[in-house]
CSV table of C-alpha atoms in Angstrom, one decimal:
chain,number,residue,atom,x,y,z
A,1,MET,CA,73.3,120.3,114.9
A,2,ALA,CA,70.5,121.2,117.2
A,3,ALA,CA,67.7,118.6,117.5
A,4,THR,CA,64.4,119.7,116.1
A,5,PRO,CA,61.5,118.4,118.1
A,6,SER,CA,59.8,115.4,116.4
A,7,PRO,CA,56.0,114.9,116.4
A,8,ALA,CA,56.5,112.2,119.0
A,9,GLU,CA,58.1,114.7,121.3
A,10,ALA,CA,55.3,117.2,120.7
A,11,GLU,CA,53.0,114.6,122.2
A,12,ARG,CA,55.3,114.1,125.2
A,13,PRO,CA,56.4,117.6,126.1
A,14,ARG,CA,58.1,116.5,129.4
A,15,ARG,CA,60.8,114.9,127.3
A,16,THR,CA,62.2,118.3,126.5
A,17,THR,CA,63.2,118.8,130.2
A,18,TYR,CA,65.7,115.9,129.7
A,19,ARG,CA,68.0,118.3,128.0
A,20,ARG,CA,69.2,119.7,131.3
A,21,LEU,CA,70.0,116.3,132.9
A,22,PRO,CA,73.4,115.8,134.6
A,23,VAL,CA,75.8,113.3,132.9
A,24,GLN,CA,74.9,110.1,134.9
A,25,GLN,CA,71.2,110.7,134.7
A,26,ARG,CA,71.3,111.4,131.0
A,27,ARG,CA,73.3,108.2,130.4
A,28,GLU,CA,70.7,106.3,132.4
A,29,GLN,CA,67.9,108.0,130.5
A,30,LEU,CA,69.4,107.1,127.1
A,31,ILE,CA,69.8,103.5,128.3
A,32,ALA,CA,66.2,103.4,129.5
A,33,VAL,CA,64.9,104.8,126.2
A,34,ALA,CA,67.1,102.3,124.3
A,35,LEU,CA,65.8,99.4,126.5
A,36,GLU,CA,62.2,100.5,125.7
A,37,LEU,CA,62.9,100.4,121.9
A,38,PHE,CA,64.9,97.1,122.1
A,39,ALA,CA,62.0,95.6,124.0
A,40,ALA,CA,59.5,96.4,121.2
A,41,ARG,CA,61.7,95.7,118.2
A,42,PRO,CA,64.6,93.4,117.4
A,43,PRO,CA,67.9,95.3,117.9
A,44,GLU,CA,68.6,95.4,114.2
A,45,ASP,CA,65.5,97.4,113.6
A,46,VAL,CA,66.4,100.1,116.1
A,47,SER,CA,68.7,102.9,114.9
A,48,LEU,CA,70.6,105.5,116.9
A,49,ASP,CA,68.3,108.1,115.3
A,50,ASP,CA,65.3,106.3,116.8
A,51,VAL,CA,67.0,106.4,120.3
A,52,ALA,CA,67.9,110.1,119.9
A,53,GLU,CA,64.3,110.9,118.8
A,54,ALA,CA,62.7,108.9,121.6
A,55,ALA,CA,65.0,110.5,124.1
A,56,GLY,CA,64.4,114.0,122.8
A,57,ALA,CA,68.1,114.3,122.1
A,58,SER,CA,70.3,115.0,119.1
A,59,ARG,CA,72.2,112.2,117.4
A,60,PRO,CA,75.6,113.9,118.3
A,61,LEU,CA,74.5,114.0,121.9
A,62,VAL,CA,73.8,110.2,121.9
A,63,TYR,CA,77.3,109.7,120.3
A,64,ARG,CA,78.9,111.8,123.0
A,65,TYR,CA,77.7,109.3,125.6
A,66,PHE,CA,78.1,106.2,123.4
A,67,ALA,CA,81.0,106.9,121.1
A,68,GLY,CA,80.9,103.3,120.0
A,69,GLY,CA,77.5,103.9,118.5
A,70,LYS,CA,74.5,101.6,118.5
A,71,GLN,CA,76.6,98.5,119.5
A,72,GLN,CA,77.9,100.2,122.6
A,73,LEU,CA,74.5,101.6,123.5
A,74,TYR,CA,73.0,98.1,123.0
A,75,GLU,CA,75.6,96.5,125.2
A,76,ALA,CA,75.1,99.1,127.9
A,77,ALA,CA,71.3,98.5,127.7
A,78,LEU,CA,71.9,94.8,127.8
A,79,ARG,CA,74.1,95.1,130.9
A,80,SER,CA,71.5,97.2,132.6
A,81,ALA,CA,68.7,94.7,131.8
A,82,ALA,CA,70.9,91.8,132.9
A,83,SER,CA,71.6,93.4,136.3
A,84,GLU,CA,67.8,94.0,136.7
A,85,LEU,CA,67.1,90.4,135.8
A,86,VAL,CA,69.7,89.1,138.3
A,87,ARG,CA,68.2,91.2,141.0
A,88,ARG,CA,64.9,89.5,140.4
A,89,PHE,CA,66.5,86.1,141.2
A,90,ARG,CA,66.8,87.2,144.8
A,91,THR,CA,64.5,85.4,147.2
A,92,ASP,CA,65.3,87.5,150.4
A,93,GLY,CA,62.2,88.1,152.4
A,94,PHE,CA,60.2,85.4,150.4
A,95,THR,CA,58.1,83.2,152.5
A,96,GLY,CA,56.5,79.8,151.7
A,97,THR,CA,57.8,76.4,150.8
A,98,PRO,CA,60.9,76.0,148.5
A,99,THR,CA,58.7,75.3,145.5
A,100,GLU,CA,56.4,78.3,146.3
A,101,GLN,CA,59.5,80.5,146.4
A,102,LEU,CA,60.7,79.1,143.1
A,103,ARG,CA,57.3,79.8,141.5
A,104,ALA,CA,57.5,83.4,142.8
A,105,VAL,CA,60.9,83.9,141.2
A,106,LEU,CA,59.6,82.4,137.9
A,107,HIS,CA,56.8,84.9,137.9
A,108,ARG,CA,59.3,87.7,138.2
A,109,TYR,CA,61.4,86.2,135.4
A,110,PHE,CA,58.5,86.0,133.0
A,111,ALA,CA,57.4,89.6,133.9
A,112,PHE,CA,61.0,90.5,132.8
A,113,VAL,CA,60.7,88.4,129.6
A,114,ASP,CA,57.4,90.2,128.7
A,115,GLU,CA,58.8,93.6,129.4
A,116,HIS,CA,61.9,93.1,127.3
A,117,ALA,CA,60.3,90.8,124.7
A,118,ALA,CA,62.0,91.7,121.4
A,119,GLY,CA,65.5,92.4,122.7
A,120,TYR,CA,65.6,89.4,125.1
A,121,GLY,CA,64.2,87.1,122.4
A,122,ALA,CA,66.8,88.2,119.8
A,123,LEU,CA,69.5,87.6,122.3
A,124,LEU,CA,68.4,84.2,123.5
A,125,ARG,CA,67.7,83.0,119.9
A,126,GLY,CA,71.2,84.0,118.9
A,127,GLY,CA,72.5,85.1,115.5
A,128,SER,CA,71.4,88.7,116.0
A,129,VAL,CA,73.5,91.3,114.2
A,130,VAL,CA,74.2,92.9,117.5
A,131,GLU,CA,75.4,89.7,119.1
A,132,THR,CA,79.1,89.5,119.9
A,133,ALA,CA,81.4,87.7,122.2
A,134,ARG,CA,80.7,90.5,124.7
A,135,THR,CA,76.9,90.2,124.5
A,136,SER,CA,77.1,86.5,124.8
A,137,ALA,CA,79.3,86.9,127.9
A,138,ILE,CA,76.7,89.1,129.5
A,139,VAL,CA,74.0,86.5,128.8
A,140,ASP,CA,76.4,83.8,130.2
A,141,ASP,CA,76.9,85.9,133.3
A,142,VAL,CA,73.1,85.9,133.8
A,143,ARG,CA,73.0,82.1,133.4
A,144,ARG,CA,75.8,81.8,135.9
A,145,ALA,CA,74.0,84.1,138.4
A,146,ALA,CA,70.9,82.0,137.9
A,147,LEU,CA,72.9,78.8,138.6
A,148,ARG,CA,74.5,80.3,141.7
A,149,ARG,CA,71.1,81.6,143.0
A,150,THR,CA,69.4,78.3,142.4
A,151,LEU,CA,72.2,76.4,144.2
A,152,ARG,CA,72.0,78.8,147.1
A,153,HIS,CA,68.2,78.4,147.2
A,154,LEU,CA,68.9,74.7,147.5
A,155,GLY,CA,71.4,75.3,150.3
A,156,VAL,CA,74.3,73.9,148.3
A,157,GLY,CA,77.9,75.1,148.7
A,158,GLU,CA,79.9,73.1,146.3
A,159,ALA,CA,77.9,71.4,143.6
A,160,GLY,CA,79.1,68.2,141.9
A,161,PRO,CA,78.9,67.6,138.2
A,162,ARG,CA,75.4,66.0,138.3
A,163,LEU,CA,73.8,68.6,140.5
A,164,THR,CA,75.4,71.3,138.4
A,165,LEU,CA,74.1,69.6,135.2
A,166,LEU,CA,70.6,69.3,136.7
A,167,VAL,CA,70.4,73.0,137.6
A,168,ARG,CA,71.9,74.1,134.3
A,169,SER,CA,69.5,71.9,132.4
A,170,TRP,CA,66.5,73.3,134.3
A,171,ILE,CA,67.7,76.8,133.5
A,172,SER,CA,67.8,75.9,129.8
A,173,VAL,CA,64.2,74.6,130.1
A,174,VAL,CA,63.2,78.0,131.6
A,175,GLU,CA,64.9,79.7,128.7
A,176,ALA,CA,63.4,77.4,126.1
A,177,SER,CA,60.0,78.2,127.6
A,178,ALA,CA,60.7,81.9,127.3
A,179,ILE,CA,61.7,81.6,123.7
A,180,SER,CA,58.6,79.5,122.9
A,181,ARG,CA,56.5,82.2,124.6
A,182,LEU,CA,58.0,85.0,122.6
A,183,ASP,CA,58.0,83.1,119.3
A,184,GLU,CA,54.6,81.4,119.4
A,185,GLY,CA,52.6,83.8,121.4
A,186,ARG,CA,51.3,83.3,124.9
A,187,GLN,CA,49.5,80.0,124.3
A,188,ILE,CA,50.1,78.9,127.9
A,189,PRO,CA,49.0,81.3,130.6
A,190,VAL,CA,52.0,82.5,132.7
A,191,ASP,CA,50.6,81.1,135.9
A,192,SER,CA,50.4,77.6,134.4
A,193,LEU,CA,53.8,78.0,132.7
A,194,CYS,CA,55.4,78.9,136.0
A,195,GLY,CA,53.7,76.0,137.7
A,196,TRP,CA,54.9,73.6,135.0
A,197,LEU,CA,58.5,74.8,135.4
A,198,VAL,CA,58.4,74.2,139.1
A,199,ASP,CA,57.0,70.7,138.5
A,200,GLN,CA,59.8,70.2,136.0
A,201,PHE,CA,62.4,71.2,138.6
A,202,VAL,CA,61.0,68.7,141.1
A,203,VAL,CA,60.9,65.7,138.8
A,204,MET,CA,64.2,66.5,137.1
A,205,ALA,CA,65.8,66.7,140.5
A,206,ALA,CA,64.1,63.4,141.6
A,207,ALA,CA,65.3,61.6,138.5
A,208,THR,CA,68.8,62.9,139.2
A,209,ALA,CA,68.6,61.9,142.8
A,210,VAL,CA,68.2,58.2,141.9
A,211,ARG,CA,71.7,58.4,140.3
A,212,ASP,CA,73.4,61.0,142.5
A,213,ASP,CA,73.8,61.1,146.3
A,214,GLN,CA,74.4,64.8,146.5
A,215,THR,CA,71.2,65.6,144.7
A,216,ALA,CA,69.3,63.1,146.9
A,217,GLU,CA,70.7,64.8,150.0
A,218,VAL,CA,69.7,68.2,148.8
A,219,LEU,CA,66.2,67.1,147.6
A,220,ARG,CA,65.1,65.2,150.7
A,221,PRO,CA,65.1,68.1,153.3
A,222,TRP,CA,63.7,70.4,150.5
A,223,LEU,CA,60.7,68.1,150.0
A,224,GLU,CA,60.2,67.7,153.7
A,225,LEU,CA,59.4,71.5,153.8
A,226,GLU,CA,56.6,71.0,151.2
A,227,THR,CA,53.0,70.9,152.2
A,228,PRO,CA,50.1,68.9,150.4
A,229,GLU,CA,49.0,72.3,149.0
A,230,SER,CA,52.4,73.5,147.7
A,231,PRO,CA,53.4,72.9,144.1
A,232,ALA,CA,55.5,69.9,144.9
A,233,GLY,CA,52.8,68.4,147.1
A,234,VAL,CA,50.1,68.8,144.5
A,235,LEU,CA,52.5,67.4,141.8
A,236,LEU,CA,53.4,64.3,143.8
A,237,ALA,CA,49.8,63.5,144.6
A,238,ARG,CA,48.9,63.9,140.9
A,239,LEU,CA,51.7,61.7,139.7
A,240,ARG,CA,50.6,59.0,142.2
A,241,SER,CA,47.0,59.3,140.9
A,242,ILE,CA,48.1,58.6,137.3
A,243,GLY,CA,50.1,55.6,138.6
A,244,LEU,CA,53.6,57.1,138.5
B,1,MET,CA,100.3,80.6,92.9
B,2,ALA,CA,101.2,76.9,93.1
B,3,ALA,CA,100.7,75.4,96.5
B,4,THR,CA,104.0,74.1,98.0
B,5,PRO,CA,103.6,70.9,100.0
B,6,SER,CA,103.6,71.5,103.7
B,7,PRO,CA,105.3,69.1,106.2
B,8,ALA,CA,101.8,67.8,107.1
B,9,GLU,CA,101.3,66.9,103.5
B,10,ALA,CA,104.6,65.1,103.3
B,11,GLU,CA,103.4,62.8,106.0
B,12,ARG,CA,100.1,62.2,104.2
B,13,PRO,CA,101.2,61.8,100.6
B,14,ARG,CA,97.8,60.6,99.4
B,15,ARG,CA,96.5,64.2,99.8
B,16,THR,CA,98.4,65.2,96.6
B,17,THR,CA,96.1,63.0,94.6
B,18,TYR,CA,93.2,65.3,95.6
B,19,ARG,CA,94.4,67.8,93.0
B,20,ARG,CA,92.8,65.8,90.2
B,21,LEU,CA,89.4,65.6,91.9
B,22,PRO,CA,86.3,66.5,89.9
B,23,VAL,CA,84.3,69.6,91.0
B,24,GLN,CA,81.7,68.0,93.3
B,25,GLN,CA,84.3,65.8,94.9
B,26,ARG,CA,86.7,68.6,95.4
B,27,ARG,CA,84.0,70.7,97.0
B,28,GLU,CA,83.1,67.8,99.4
B,29,GLN,CA,86.8,67.3,100.2
B,30,LEU,CA,87.2,71.0,101.1
B,31,ILE,CA,84.1,70.8,103.3
B,32,ALA,CA,85.4,67.6,104.9
B,33,VAL,CA,88.8,69.2,105.6
B,34,ALA,CA,87.1,72.4,107.0
B,35,LEU,CA,84.9,70.3,109.2
B,36,GLU,CA,88.0,68.5,110.6
B,37,LEU,CA,89.6,71.9,111.4
B,38,PHE,CA,86.4,73.4,112.8
B,39,ALA,CA,86.0,70.3,115.0
B,40,ALA,CA,89.4,70.8,116.6
B,41,ARG,CA,89.6,74.6,116.9
B,42,PRO,CA,86.9,77.4,117.3
B,43,PRO,CA,85.9,78.8,113.9
B,44,GLU,CA,87.6,82.1,114.6
B,45,ASP,CA,91.0,80.3,114.9
B,46,VAL,CA,90.7,78.6,111.5
B,47,SER,CA,91.9,80.5,108.4
B,48,LEU,CA,91.3,79.8,104.8
B,49,ASP,CA,95.1,79.2,104.5
B,50,ASP,CA,94.7,76.5,107.1
B,51,VAL,CA,92.0,74.9,105.1
B,52,ALA,CA,94.0,75.2,101.8
B,53,GLU,CA,97.1,73.7,103.5
B,54,ALA,CA,95.3,70.8,105.1
B,55,ALA,CA,93.5,70.1,101.8
B,56,GLY,CA,96.8,70.3,99.8
B,57,ALA,CA,95.3,73.0,97.7
B,58,SER,CA,96.1,76.6,96.9
B,59,ARG,CA,94.3,79.5,98.5
B,60,PRO,CA,92.9,80.7,95.1
B,61,LEU,CA,91.5,77.2,94.5
B,62,VAL,CA,89.7,77.3,97.8
B,63,TYR,CA,88.3,80.7,96.8
B,64,ARG,CA,87.3,79.4,93.4
B,65,TYR,CA,84.9,77.0,95.2
B,66,PHE,CA,84.0,79.4,98.1
B,67,ALA,CA,84.0,82.9,96.6
B,68,GLY,CA,82.5,84.2,99.9
B,69,GLY,CA,85.7,83.1,101.7
B,70,LYS,CA,85.8,81.6,105.2
B,71,GLN,CA,82.2,82.5,106.1
B,72,GLN,CA,80.8,80.7,103.0
B,73,LEU,CA,83.0,77.7,103.6
B,74,TYR,CA,82.0,77.7,107.3
B,75,GLU,CA,78.3,77.8,106.4
B,76,ALA,CA,78.8,75.0,103.9
B,77,ALA,CA,80.6,72.9,106.5
B,78,LEU,CA,77.9,73.6,109.0
B,79,ARG,CA,75.2,72.6,106.6
B,80,SER,CA,77.0,69.4,105.9
B,81,ALA,CA,77.4,68.7,109.6
B,82,ALA,CA,73.8,69.6,110.3
B,83,SER,CA,72.6,67.1,107.6
B,84,GLU,CA,74.7,64.4,109.1
B,85,LEU,CA,73.4,65.1,112.6
B,86,VAL,CA,69.8,65.0,111.4
B,87,ARG,CA,70.4,61.6,109.7
B,88,ARG,CA,71.5,60.4,113.1
B,89,PHE,CA,68.1,61.2,114.6
B,90,ARG,CA,66.5,58.4,112.5
B,91,THR,CA,65.4,55.3,114.4
B,92,ASP,CA,64.5,53.2,111.4
B,93,GLY,CA,65.5,49.6,112.0
B,94,PHE,CA,66.0,50.2,115.7
B,95,THR,CA,64.7,47.6,118.1
B,96,GLY,CA,63.9,47.7,121.8
B,97,THR,CA,61.5,49.7,123.9
B,98,PRO,CA,60.9,53.4,123.3
B,99,THR,CA,63.4,54.5,126.0
B,100,GLU,CA,66.0,52.0,124.7
B,101,GLN,CA,65.6,53.5,121.2
B,102,LEU,CA,65.9,57.0,122.7
B,103,ARG,CA,69.1,56.1,124.5
B,104,ALA,CA,70.5,54.7,121.2
B,105,VAL,CA,69.8,58.0,119.4
B,106,LEU,CA,71.4,59.9,122.3
B,107,HIS,CA,74.6,57.9,121.9
B,108,ARG,CA,74.7,58.8,118.2
B,109,TYR,CA,74.2,62.5,119.1
B,110,PHE,CA,77.0,62.5,121.7
B,111,ALA,CA,79.3,60.7,119.2
B,112,PHE,CA,78.6,63.6,116.8
B,113,VAL,CA,79.2,66.2,119.6
B,114,ASP,CA,82.6,64.6,120.4
B,115,GLU,CA,83.6,64.4,116.7
B,116,HIS,CA,82.7,68.1,116.0
B,117,ALA,CA,83.6,69.4,119.5
B,118,ALA,CA,85.0,72.9,118.9
B,119,GLY,CA,82.8,74.0,116.0
B,120,TYR,CA,79.6,72.6,117.5
B,121,GLY,CA,80.4,74.1,120.9
B,122,ALA,CA,81.1,77.6,119.4
B,123,LEU,CA,77.8,77.4,117.6
B,124,LEU,CA,75.7,76.3,120.5
B,125,ARG,CA,77.2,78.8,122.9
B,126,GLY,CA,76.5,81.6,120.4
B,127,GLY,CA,78.4,84.9,120.0
B,128,SER,CA,81.0,83.3,117.6
B,129,VAL,CA,82.4,85.7,115.0
B,130,VAL,CA,81.2,83.3,112.3
B,131,GLU,CA,77.6,83.2,113.7
B,132,THR,CA,75.1,85.0,111.5
B,133,ALA,CA,71.3,84.9,111.0
B,134,ARG,CA,72.1,82.1,108.4
B,135,THR,CA,74.1,79.9,110.8
B,136,SER,CA,71.5,80.4,113.5
B,137,ALA,CA,68.9,79.3,110.9
B,138,ILE,CA,70.8,76.1,110.2
B,139,VAL,CA,71.0,75.3,113.9
B,140,ASP,CA,67.3,76.1,114.3
B,141,ASP,CA,66.6,73.7,111.4
B,142,VAL,CA,68.4,71.0,113.3
B,143,ARG,CA,66.3,71.8,116.4
B,144,ARG,CA,63.1,71.6,114.4
B,145,ALA,CA,64.2,68.3,112.9
B,146,ALA,CA,64.9,67.0,116.4
B,147,LEU,CA,61.4,68.2,117.5
B,148,ARG,CA,59.7,66.5,114.5
B,149,ARG,CA,61.7,63.2,114.9
B,150,THR,CA,60.9,63.1,118.6
B,151,LEU,CA,57.2,63.7,118.0
B,152,ARG,CA,57.2,61.0,115.3
B,153,HIS,CA,59.0,58.7,117.7
B,154,LEU,CA,56.2,59.4,120.2
B,155,GLY,CA,53.6,58.7,117.4
B,156,VAL,CA,52.2,62.2,117.5
B,157,GLY,CA,50.8,63.9,114.5
B,158,GLU,CA,49.7,67.3,115.6
B,159,ALA,CA,51.3,68.4,118.9
B,160,GLY,CA,49.5,70.9,121.2
B,161,PRO,CA,51.4,73.7,123.0
B,162,ARG,CA,52.3,71.7,126.1
B,163,LEU,CA,53.5,68.6,124.3
B,164,THR,CA,55.6,70.9,122.0
B,165,LEU,CA,57.0,72.8,124.9
B,166,LEU,CA,57.9,69.5,126.6
B,167,VAL,CA,59.8,68.1,123.6
B,168,ARG,CA,61.5,71.5,122.9
B,169,SER,CA,62.5,71.8,126.6
B,170,TRP,CA,64.0,68.3,126.6
B,171,ILE,CA,65.9,69.1,123.4
B,172,SER,CA,67.3,72.2,125.2
B,173,VAL,CA,68.4,69.9,128.1
B,174,VAL,CA,70.2,67.7,125.6
B,175,GLU,CA,72.0,70.8,124.2
B,176,ALA,CA,72.8,72.1,127.7
B,177,SER,CA,74.3,68.7,128.5
B,178,ALA,CA,76.4,68.8,125.3
B,179,ILE,CA,77.7,72.3,126.2
B,180,SER,CA,78.5,71.2,129.7
B,181,ARG,CA,80.4,68.3,128.3
B,182,LEU,CA,82.4,70.5,125.9
B,183,ASP,CA,83.1,73.3,128.4
B,184,GLU,CA,83.8,71.3,131.6
B,185,GLY,CA,85.3,68.1,130.2
B,186,ARG,CA,83.8,64.7,130.2
B,187,GLN,CA,83.1,64.5,133.9
B,188,ILE,CA,80.1,62.2,133.4
B,189,PRO,CA,80.7,59.1,131.3
B,190,VAL,CA,78.6,59.2,128.0
B,191,ASP,CA,76.7,56.1,128.9
B,192,SER,CA,75.6,57.6,132.2
B,193,LEU,CA,74.8,60.9,130.6
B,194,CYS,CA,72.6,59.3,127.9
B,195,GLY,CA,70.8,57.3,130.6
B,196,TRP,CA,70.2,60.5,132.6
B,197,LEU,CA,68.8,62.2,129.6
B,198,VAL,CA,66.4,59.3,128.9
B,199,ASP,CA,65.3,59.5,132.6
B,200,GLN,CA,64.8,63.2,132.2
B,201,PHE,CA,62.6,62.7,129.2
B,202,VAL,CA,60.4,60.2,131.1
B,203,VAL,CA,59.9,62.4,134.2
B,204,MET,CA,59.5,65.6,132.3
B,205,ALA,CA,56.8,63.9,130.2
B,206,ALA,CA,55.1,62.5,133.3
B,207,ALA,CA,55.0,65.9,135.0
B,208,THR,CA,53.6,67.3,131.8
B,209,ALA,CA,51.0,64.5,131.6
B,210,VAL,CA,49.4,65.5,134.9
B,211,ARG,CA,48.5,68.8,133.4
B,212,ASP,CA,47.9,67.9,129.7
B,213,ASP,CA,45.7,65.2,128.3
B,214,GLN,CA,47.5,64.9,125.0
B,215,THR,CA,50.8,64.2,126.8
B,216,ALA,CA,49.1,61.7,129.1
B,217,GLU,CA,47.6,59.9,126.0
B,218,VAL,CA,51.0,59.7,124.3
B,219,LEU,CA,52.9,58.6,127.4
B,220,ARG,CA,50.6,55.8,128.6
B,221,PRO,CA,51.0,53.4,125.6
B,222,TRP,CA,54.7,54.3,125.5
B,223,LEU,CA,55.2,53.2,129.1
B,224,GLU,CA,53.3,50.0,128.4
B,225,LEU,CA,55.9,49.0,126.0
B,226,GLU,CA,58.6,49.4,128.6
B,227,THR,CA,60.0,46.4,130.5
B,228,PRO,CA,61.4,46.3,134.1
B,229,GLU,CA,64.9,46.2,132.6
B,230,SER,CA,64.4,49.1,130.2
B,231,PRO,CA,65.6,52.6,131.2
B,232,ALA,CA,62.0,53.7,132.0
B,233,GLY,CA,61.4,50.5,134.0
B,234,VAL,CA,64.6,50.9,136.1
B,235,LEU,CA,63.9,54.6,136.7
B,236,LEU,CA,60.4,54.1,137.9
B,237,ALA,CA,61.5,51.3,140.3
B,238,ARG,CA,64.3,53.5,141.6
B,239,LEU,CA,62.0,56.5,142.1
B,240,ARG,CA,59.6,54.3,144.1
B,241,SER,CA,62.5,53.0,146.2
B,242,ILE,CA,63.4,56.5,147.3
B,243,GLY,CA,59.7,57.2,148.1
B,244,LEU,CA,58.7,59.2,145.0
């Protein structure tokens, strides 16, 4: 069956040139198109026909690349998005105090959340029809990468149970903030939200440090790098001013 | 088909009396048996035959009560566990400072987590084969109940976006702690874990209060009720002693 151009394609004539793409590029193009659709609508509301149409391709062609149908395409799209997200956790070349760097990474994370809103929300909320043990494993891999990156950012080699729990917990706060943002609209500006999350990290670490030597040893040199103008500096001054 | 007694039944002869149970009691008994099995093994490793055998009932009898099969029984069991969990959030009749009461609720929560380990873990982690939009909705109901209870405990009527985000985030920290506990073994004693979570609530609220008037207004009278020996009192003294 030859694909007949849809009205959407007529408006975007360059899409027709995709037909001549080599295998790997076509695959990447289909994933990119799928990601765009999954970003705008929950996965259950996206059909393979939608993907084929938006890619200017026939349904059989999409099946040739993704014989497992929508589930396989969804998982490939998810894997691609997950890799991109993990890349955004990198702080190589970042300057500034540790909390300034953390704030910069959070800005990147929320840019990702906004770009992939519907698909990412469906996944984090769970219970999506496209959710399987495999998709959950991909999300878990991202969480593990976030854990590793944060520990590396903290200069920790082997983290004990309390330091691990602290970082895991903070990552779950970041995710809860992302879900709130997607579910209830952007009531808190992203700048303010990132600032709040950095503050949460500092105080959660401080409250862990009073019970755990490893966390105290990690936190002390970190805070020494902070300036009065950095997020941690401003927070500590404000906490003191309200008598805490 | 008549159920033949299994060796397990032979050891627990009182199970045979269940055969004469009235409809509602039989239903509750099947749910209780299912909960016990789901607590010990992930839902995908529990079959309707297992439930029938453990209940001393025939498979057709189980199907008579749960025509939708394992999925329906699982959802009924989940709903029953969720109601029980929500009941444990109540603080009626509790005494002590706010953080002492919070610690007591957390103890009840972790007792629940330990009682329902496998099933609760599978659900919180997501991606379980028995997870559907309906099971996710049940879990979300529990989260909403936890949010309402915590806000009521704080004496808040209408919570703004930051106070809501704070409480949601803290609930996600509690869940992350439960998952860590189930996945990695009980590395942190439950007493210490509950204490840590109370501390996290206090500092997360304090760091929110510096940016949000409503949170500051809620936190101030709360902290005034605390004593030097209460969790909040001990935490604040320790934070000061490490120079925070």
